[in-house]
mmCIF file of C-alpha atoms and ligand atoms in Angstrom:
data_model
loop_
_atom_site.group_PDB
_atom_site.id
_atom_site.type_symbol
_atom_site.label_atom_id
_atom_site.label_comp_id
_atom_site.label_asym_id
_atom_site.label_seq_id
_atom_site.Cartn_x
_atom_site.Cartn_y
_atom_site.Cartn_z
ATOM 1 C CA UNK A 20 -2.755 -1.331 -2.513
ATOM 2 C CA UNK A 21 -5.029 -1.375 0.666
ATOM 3 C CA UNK A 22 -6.896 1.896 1.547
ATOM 4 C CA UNK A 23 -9.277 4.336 3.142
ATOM 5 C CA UNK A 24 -10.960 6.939 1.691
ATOM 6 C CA UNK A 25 -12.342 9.304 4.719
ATOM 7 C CA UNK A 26 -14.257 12.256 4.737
ATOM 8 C CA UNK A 27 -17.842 13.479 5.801
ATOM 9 C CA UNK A 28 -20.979 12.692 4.094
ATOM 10 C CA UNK A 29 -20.958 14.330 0.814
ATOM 11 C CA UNK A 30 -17.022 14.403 -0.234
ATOM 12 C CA UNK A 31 -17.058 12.454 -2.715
ATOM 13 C CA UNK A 32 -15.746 9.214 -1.498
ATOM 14 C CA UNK A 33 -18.315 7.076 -3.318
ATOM 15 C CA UNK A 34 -17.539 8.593 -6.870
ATOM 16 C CA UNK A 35 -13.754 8.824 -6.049
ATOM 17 C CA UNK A 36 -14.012 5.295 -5.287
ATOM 18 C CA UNK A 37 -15.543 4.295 -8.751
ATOM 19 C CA UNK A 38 -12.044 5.804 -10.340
ATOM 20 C CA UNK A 39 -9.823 4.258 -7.817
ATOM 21 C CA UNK A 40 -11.805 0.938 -8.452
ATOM 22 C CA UNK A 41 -11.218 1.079 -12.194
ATOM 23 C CA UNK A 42 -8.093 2.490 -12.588
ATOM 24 C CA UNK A 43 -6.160 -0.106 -10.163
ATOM 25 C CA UNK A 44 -8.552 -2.756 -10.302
ATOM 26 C CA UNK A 45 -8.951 -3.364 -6.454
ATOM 27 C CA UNK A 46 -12.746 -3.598 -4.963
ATOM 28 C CA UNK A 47 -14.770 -0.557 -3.082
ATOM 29 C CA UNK A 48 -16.011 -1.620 0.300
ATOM 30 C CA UNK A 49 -18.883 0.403 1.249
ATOM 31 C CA UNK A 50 -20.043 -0.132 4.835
ATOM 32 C CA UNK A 51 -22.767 2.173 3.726
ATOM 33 C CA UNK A 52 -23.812 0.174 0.725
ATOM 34 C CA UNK A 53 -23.736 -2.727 2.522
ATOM 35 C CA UNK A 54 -26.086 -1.692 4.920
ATOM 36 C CA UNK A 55 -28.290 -0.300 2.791
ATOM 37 C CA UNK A 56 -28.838 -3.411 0.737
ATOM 38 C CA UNK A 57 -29.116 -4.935 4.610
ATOM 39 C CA UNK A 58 -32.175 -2.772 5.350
ATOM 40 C CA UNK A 59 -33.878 -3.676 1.844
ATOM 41 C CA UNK A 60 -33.304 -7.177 2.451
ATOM 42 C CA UNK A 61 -34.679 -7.122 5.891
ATOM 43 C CA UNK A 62 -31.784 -9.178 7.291
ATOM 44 C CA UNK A 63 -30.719 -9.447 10.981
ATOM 45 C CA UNK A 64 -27.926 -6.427 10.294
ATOM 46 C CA UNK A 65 -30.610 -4.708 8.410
ATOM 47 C CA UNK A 66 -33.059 -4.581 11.672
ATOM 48 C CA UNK A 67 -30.955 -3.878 13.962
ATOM 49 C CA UNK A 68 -28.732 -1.087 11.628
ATOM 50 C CA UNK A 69 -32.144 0.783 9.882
ATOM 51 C CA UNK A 70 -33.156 3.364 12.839
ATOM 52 C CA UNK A 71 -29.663 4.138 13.184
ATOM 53 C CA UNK A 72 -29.201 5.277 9.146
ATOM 54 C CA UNK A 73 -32.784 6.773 9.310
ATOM 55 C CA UNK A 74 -31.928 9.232 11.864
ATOM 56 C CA UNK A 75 -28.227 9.754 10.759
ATOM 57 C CA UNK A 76 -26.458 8.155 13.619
ATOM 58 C CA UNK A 77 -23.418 6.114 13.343
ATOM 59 C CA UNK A 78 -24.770 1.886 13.525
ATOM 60 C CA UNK A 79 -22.568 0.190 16.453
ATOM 61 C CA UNK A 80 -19.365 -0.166 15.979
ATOM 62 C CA UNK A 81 -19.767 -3.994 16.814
ATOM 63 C CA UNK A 82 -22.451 -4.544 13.849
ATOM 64 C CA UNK A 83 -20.091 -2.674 11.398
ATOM 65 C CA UNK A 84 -16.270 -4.393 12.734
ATOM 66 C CA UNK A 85 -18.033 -7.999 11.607
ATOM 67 C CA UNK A 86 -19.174 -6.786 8.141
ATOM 68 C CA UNK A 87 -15.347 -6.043 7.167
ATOM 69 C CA UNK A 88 -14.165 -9.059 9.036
ATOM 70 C CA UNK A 89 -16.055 -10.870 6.622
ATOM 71 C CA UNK A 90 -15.862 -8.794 3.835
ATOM 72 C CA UNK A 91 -11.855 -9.032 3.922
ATOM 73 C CA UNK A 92 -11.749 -12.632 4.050
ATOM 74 C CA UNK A 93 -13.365 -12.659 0.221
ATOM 75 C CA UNK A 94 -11.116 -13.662 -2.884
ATOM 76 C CA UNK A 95 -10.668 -10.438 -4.155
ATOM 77 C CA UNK A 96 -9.518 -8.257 -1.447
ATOM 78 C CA UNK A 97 -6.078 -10.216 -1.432
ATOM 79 C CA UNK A 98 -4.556 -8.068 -4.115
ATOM 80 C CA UNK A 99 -6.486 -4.963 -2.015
ATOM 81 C CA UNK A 100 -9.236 -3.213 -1.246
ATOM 82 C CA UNK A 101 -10.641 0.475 -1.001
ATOM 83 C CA UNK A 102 -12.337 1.240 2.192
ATOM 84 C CA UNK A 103 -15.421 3.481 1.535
ATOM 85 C CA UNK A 104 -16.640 4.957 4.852
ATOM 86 C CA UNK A 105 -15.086 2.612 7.352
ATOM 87 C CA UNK A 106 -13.621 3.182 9.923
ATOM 88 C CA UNK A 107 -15.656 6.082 11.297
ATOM 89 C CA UNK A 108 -14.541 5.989 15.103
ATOM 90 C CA UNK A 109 -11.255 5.182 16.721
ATOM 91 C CA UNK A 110 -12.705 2.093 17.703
ATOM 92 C CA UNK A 111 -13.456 0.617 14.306
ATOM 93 C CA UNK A 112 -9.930 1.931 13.329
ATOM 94 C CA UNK A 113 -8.057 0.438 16.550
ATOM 95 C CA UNK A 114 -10.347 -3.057 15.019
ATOM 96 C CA UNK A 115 -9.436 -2.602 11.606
ATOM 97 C CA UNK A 116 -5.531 -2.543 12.774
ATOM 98 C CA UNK A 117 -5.799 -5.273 15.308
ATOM 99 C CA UNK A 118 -7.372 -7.346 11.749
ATOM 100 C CA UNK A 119 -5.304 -6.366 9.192
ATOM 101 C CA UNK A 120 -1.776 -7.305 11.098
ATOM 102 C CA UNK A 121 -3.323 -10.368 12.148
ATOM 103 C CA UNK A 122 -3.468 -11.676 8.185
ATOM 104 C CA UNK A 123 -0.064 -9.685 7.939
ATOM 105 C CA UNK A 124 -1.819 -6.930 5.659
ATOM 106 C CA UNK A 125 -1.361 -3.129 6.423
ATOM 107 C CA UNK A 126 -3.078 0.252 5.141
ATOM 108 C CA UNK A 127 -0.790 2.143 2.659
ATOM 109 C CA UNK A 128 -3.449 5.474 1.949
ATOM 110 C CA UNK A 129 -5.841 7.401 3.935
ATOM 111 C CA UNK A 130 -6.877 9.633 1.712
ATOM 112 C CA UNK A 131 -8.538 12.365 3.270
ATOM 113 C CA UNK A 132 -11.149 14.711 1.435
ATOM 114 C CA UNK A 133 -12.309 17.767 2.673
ATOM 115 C CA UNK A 134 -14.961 20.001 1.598
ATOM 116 C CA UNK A 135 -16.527 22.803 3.911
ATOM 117 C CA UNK A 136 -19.849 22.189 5.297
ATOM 118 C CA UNK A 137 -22.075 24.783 3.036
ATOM 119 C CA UNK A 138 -20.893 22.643 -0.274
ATOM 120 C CA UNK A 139 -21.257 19.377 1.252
ATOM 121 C CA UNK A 140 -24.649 19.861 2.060
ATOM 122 C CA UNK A 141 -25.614 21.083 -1.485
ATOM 123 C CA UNK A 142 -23.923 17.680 -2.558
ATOM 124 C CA UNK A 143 -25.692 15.769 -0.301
ATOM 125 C CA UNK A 144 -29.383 17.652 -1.093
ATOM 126 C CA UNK A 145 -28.854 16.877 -4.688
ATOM 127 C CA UNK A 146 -27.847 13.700 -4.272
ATOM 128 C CA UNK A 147 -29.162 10.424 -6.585
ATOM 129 C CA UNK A 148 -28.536 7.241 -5.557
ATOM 130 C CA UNK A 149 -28.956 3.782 -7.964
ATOM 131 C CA UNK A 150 -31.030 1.272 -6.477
ATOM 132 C CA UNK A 151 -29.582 -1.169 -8.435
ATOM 133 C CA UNK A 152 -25.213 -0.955 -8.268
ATOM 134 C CA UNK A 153 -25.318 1.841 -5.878
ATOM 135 C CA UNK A 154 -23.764 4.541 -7.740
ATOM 136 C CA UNK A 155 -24.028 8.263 -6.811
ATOM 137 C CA UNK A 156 -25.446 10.756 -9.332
ATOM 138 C CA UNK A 157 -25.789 14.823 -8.819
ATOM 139 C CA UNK A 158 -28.782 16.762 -10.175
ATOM 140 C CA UNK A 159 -26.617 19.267 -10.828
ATOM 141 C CA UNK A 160 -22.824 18.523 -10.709
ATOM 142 C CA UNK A 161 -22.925 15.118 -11.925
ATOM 143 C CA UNK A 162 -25.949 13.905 -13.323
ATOM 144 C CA UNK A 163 -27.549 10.754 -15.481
ATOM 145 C CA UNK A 164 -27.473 10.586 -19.390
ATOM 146 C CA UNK A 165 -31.011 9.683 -18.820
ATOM 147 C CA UNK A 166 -33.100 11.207 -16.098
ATOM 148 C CA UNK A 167 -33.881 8.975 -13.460
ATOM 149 C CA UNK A 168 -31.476 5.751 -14.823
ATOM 150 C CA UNK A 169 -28.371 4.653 -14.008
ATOM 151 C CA UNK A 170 -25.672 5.278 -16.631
ATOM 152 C CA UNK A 171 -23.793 1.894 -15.692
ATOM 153 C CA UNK A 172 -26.922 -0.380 -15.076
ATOM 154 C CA UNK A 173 -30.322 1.118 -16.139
ATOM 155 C CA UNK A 174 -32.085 0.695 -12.084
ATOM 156 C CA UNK A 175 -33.671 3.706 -11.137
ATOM 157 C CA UNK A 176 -32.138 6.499 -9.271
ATOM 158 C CA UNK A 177 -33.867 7.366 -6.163
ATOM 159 C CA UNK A 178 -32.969 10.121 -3.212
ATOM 160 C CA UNK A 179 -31.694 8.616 0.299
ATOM 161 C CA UNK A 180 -33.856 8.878 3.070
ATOM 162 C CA UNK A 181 -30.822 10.269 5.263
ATOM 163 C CA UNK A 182 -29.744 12.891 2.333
ATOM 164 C CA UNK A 183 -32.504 15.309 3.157
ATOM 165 C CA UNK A 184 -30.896 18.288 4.889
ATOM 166 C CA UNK A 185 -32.525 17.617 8.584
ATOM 167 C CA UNK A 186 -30.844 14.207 8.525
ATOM 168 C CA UNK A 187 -27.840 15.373 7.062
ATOM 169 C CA UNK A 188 -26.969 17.828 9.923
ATOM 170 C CA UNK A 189 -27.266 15.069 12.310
ATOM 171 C CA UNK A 190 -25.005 12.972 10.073
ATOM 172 C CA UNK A 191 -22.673 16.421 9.545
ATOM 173 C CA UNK A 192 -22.816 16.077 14.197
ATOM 174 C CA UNK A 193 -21.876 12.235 13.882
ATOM 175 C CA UNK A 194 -19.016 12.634 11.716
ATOM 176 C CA UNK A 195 -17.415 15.793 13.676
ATOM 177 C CA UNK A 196 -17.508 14.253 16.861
ATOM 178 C CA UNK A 197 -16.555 10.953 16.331
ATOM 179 C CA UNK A 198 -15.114 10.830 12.728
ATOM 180 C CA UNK A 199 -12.958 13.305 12.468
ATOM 181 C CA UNK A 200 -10.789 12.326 15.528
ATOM 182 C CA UNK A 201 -9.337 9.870 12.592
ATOM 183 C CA UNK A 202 -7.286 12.389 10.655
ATOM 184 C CA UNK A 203 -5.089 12.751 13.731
ATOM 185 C CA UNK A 204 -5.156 9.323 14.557
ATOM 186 C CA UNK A 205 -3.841 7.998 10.722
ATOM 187 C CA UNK A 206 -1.499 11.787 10.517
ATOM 188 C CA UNK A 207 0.129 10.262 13.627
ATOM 189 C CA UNK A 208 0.714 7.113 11.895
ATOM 190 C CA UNK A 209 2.305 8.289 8.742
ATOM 191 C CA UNK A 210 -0.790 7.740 6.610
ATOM 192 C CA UNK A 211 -2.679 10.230 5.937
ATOM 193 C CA UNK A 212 -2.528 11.852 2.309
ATOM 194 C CA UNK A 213 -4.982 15.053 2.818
ATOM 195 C CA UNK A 214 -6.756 16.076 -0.707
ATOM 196 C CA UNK A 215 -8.682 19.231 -1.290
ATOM 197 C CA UNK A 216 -12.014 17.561 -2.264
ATOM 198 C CA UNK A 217 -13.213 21.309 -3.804
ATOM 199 C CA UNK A 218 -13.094 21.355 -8.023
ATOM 200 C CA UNK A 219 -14.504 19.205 -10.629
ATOM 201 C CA UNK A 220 -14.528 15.548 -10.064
ATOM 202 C CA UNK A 221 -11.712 15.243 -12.739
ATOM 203 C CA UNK A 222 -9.908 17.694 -11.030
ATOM 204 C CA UNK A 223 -9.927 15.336 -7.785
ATOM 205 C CA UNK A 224 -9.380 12.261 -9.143
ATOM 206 C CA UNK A 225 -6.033 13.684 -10.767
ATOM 207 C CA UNK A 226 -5.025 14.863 -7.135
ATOM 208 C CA UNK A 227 -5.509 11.416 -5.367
ATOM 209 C CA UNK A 228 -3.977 9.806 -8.816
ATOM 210 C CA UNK A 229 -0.453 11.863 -7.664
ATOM 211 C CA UNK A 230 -0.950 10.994 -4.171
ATOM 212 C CA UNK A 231 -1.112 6.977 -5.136
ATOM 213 C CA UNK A 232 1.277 7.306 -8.102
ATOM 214 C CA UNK A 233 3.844 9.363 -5.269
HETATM 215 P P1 ADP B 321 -21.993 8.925 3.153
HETATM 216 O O1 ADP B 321 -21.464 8.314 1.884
HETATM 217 O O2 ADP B 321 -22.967 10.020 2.880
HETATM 218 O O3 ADP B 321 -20.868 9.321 4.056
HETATM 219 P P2 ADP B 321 -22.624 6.240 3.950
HETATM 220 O O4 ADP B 321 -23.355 5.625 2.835
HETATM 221 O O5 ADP B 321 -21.179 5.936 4.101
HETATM 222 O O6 ADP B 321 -22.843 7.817 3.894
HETATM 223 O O7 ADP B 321 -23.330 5.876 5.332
HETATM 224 C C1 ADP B 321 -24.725 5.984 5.503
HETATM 225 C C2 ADP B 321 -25.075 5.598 6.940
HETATM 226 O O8 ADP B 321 -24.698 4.232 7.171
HETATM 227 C C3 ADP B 321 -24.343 6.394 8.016
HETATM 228 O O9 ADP B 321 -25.001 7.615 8.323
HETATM 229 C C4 ADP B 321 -24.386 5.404 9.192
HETATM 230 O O10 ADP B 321 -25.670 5.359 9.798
HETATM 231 C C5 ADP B 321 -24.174 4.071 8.497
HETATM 232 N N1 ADP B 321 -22.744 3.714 8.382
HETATM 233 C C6 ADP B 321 -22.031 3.534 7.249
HETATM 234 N N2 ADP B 321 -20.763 3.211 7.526
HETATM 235 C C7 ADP B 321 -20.656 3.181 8.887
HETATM 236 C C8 ADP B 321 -19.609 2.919 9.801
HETATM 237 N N3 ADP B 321 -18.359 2.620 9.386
HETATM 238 N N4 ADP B 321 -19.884 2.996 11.138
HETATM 239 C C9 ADP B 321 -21.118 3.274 11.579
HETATM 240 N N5 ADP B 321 -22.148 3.555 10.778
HETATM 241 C C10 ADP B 321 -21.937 3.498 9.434
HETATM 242 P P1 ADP B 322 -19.674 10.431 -0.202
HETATM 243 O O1 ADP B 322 -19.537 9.003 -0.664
HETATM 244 O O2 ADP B 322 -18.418 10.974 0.392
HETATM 245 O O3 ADP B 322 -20.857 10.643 0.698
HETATM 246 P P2 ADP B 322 -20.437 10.997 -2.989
HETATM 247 O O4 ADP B 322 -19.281 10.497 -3.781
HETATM 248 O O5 ADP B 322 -21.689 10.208 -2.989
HETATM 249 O O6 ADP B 322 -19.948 11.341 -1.479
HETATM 250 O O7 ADP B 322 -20.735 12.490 -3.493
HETATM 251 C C1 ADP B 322 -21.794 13.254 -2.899
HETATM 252 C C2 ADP B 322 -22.554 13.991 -3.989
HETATM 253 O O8 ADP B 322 -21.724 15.008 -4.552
HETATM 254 C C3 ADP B 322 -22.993 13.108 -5.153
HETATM 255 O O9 ADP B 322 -24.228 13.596 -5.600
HETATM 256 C C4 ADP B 322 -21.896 13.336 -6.215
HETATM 257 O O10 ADP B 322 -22.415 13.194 -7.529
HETATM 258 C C5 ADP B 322 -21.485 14.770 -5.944
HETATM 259 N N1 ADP B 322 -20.043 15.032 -6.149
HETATM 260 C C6 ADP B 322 -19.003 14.186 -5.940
HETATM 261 N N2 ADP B 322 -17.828 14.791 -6.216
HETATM 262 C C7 ADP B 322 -18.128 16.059 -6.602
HETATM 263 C C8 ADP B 322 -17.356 17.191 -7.032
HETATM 264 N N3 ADP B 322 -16.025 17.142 -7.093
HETATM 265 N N4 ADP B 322 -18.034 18.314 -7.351
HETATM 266 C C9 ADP B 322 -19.383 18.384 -7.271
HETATM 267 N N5 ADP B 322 -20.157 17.356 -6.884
HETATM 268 C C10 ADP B 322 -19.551 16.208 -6.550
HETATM 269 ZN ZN1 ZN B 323 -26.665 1.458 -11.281
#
């Protein structure tokens, strides 16, 4: 099963991801994490992608079309794959297509979260990141058995620079203007499986369970 979760910063992608990842068994592809672990490795991408995350801008759609080119071509996204913040623009999506029917492989789900902007912010704000596996915690709605350490791998838990609320406006700017254009883009092809991403984050994952069972 090959597909995209979409949504704006804050939907709950990441931790929906975790679920999809266990339950089916198929690997999360996080552009985001990817170029996160870029920046602290101060690699090429890392450079040239860090001023864009810093000030909550969408990286080049050129720098982020290569890191799934290469990130498909692994082992274990033959028996598929869970796209985690990618595509973000029609031309990342009109990439990803020409791609995937070039290794005859196709999307099956975009599963699309929504959650208004008031809520997604409060997400975002109270936000906890691990440094080590990349997992997303919530002060509030979702947090650590210990404070400060990750459940799954015991790394510390630190806040993003782009989750403080300034930065997360811009990112909120980025994703209306040249995200969202996707929903009608993947609606038109069939694909898009809309999910109410407002409720506990049981309550979600038993939504988008139906959708993929359906
Ligand atoms: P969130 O989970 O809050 O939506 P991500 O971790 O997916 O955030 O992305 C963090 C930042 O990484 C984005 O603000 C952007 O700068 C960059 N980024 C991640 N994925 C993409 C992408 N597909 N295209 C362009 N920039 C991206
Ligand atoms: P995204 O990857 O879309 O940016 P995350 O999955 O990282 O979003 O979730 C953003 C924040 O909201 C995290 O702190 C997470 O713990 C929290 N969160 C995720 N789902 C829910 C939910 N259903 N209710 C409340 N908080 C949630
Ligand atoms: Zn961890």
């Amino acid at each position: 099963m090959n597909l995209i979760l979409l949504g704006p910063p804050g939907a709950g992608k990441g931790t929906q991801a975790k679920f999809i990842v266990e339950k089916y068994g198929i690997p999360q592809i996080s552009t985001g994490d990817i170029l996160r672990h870029a920046v602290k490795e101060r690699s090429e991408l890392g450079l040239k992608a860090q001023a864009y995350m810093e000030s909550g801008a969408l990286v080049p759609d050129d720098l982020v079309v290569s890191i799934i080119r290469d990130r498909l071509t692994w082992g274990d996204a033959a028996k598929g794959f869970i796209l985690d913040g990618f595509p973000r623009t029609v031309a990342q999506a009109d990439a990803l297509a020409v791609m995937l029917s070039g290794a005859s492989m196709a999307i099956d789900h975009v599963v699309s979260i929504t959650v208004s902007v008031d809520e997604l912010v409060e997400r975002v704000v109270g936000r906890l990141t691990c440094r080590g596996c990349g997992r997303g915690y919530h002060l509030k709605f979702d947090p650590p058995k210990t404070a400060s350490v990750c459940d799954v791998c015991s790394a510390d838990l630190y806040q993003r620079e782009d989750d403080r609320e300034e930065t997360m406006r811009s990112r909120l700017d980025a994703y209306a203007a040249q995200t969202a254009p996707l929903i009608e883009y993947y609606a038109a092809k069939g694909l898009l499986r809309p999910i109410h991403g407002v409720g506990s984050i049981q309550e979600i994952q038993s939504a988008i369970s139906s959708v993929l069972a359906g």
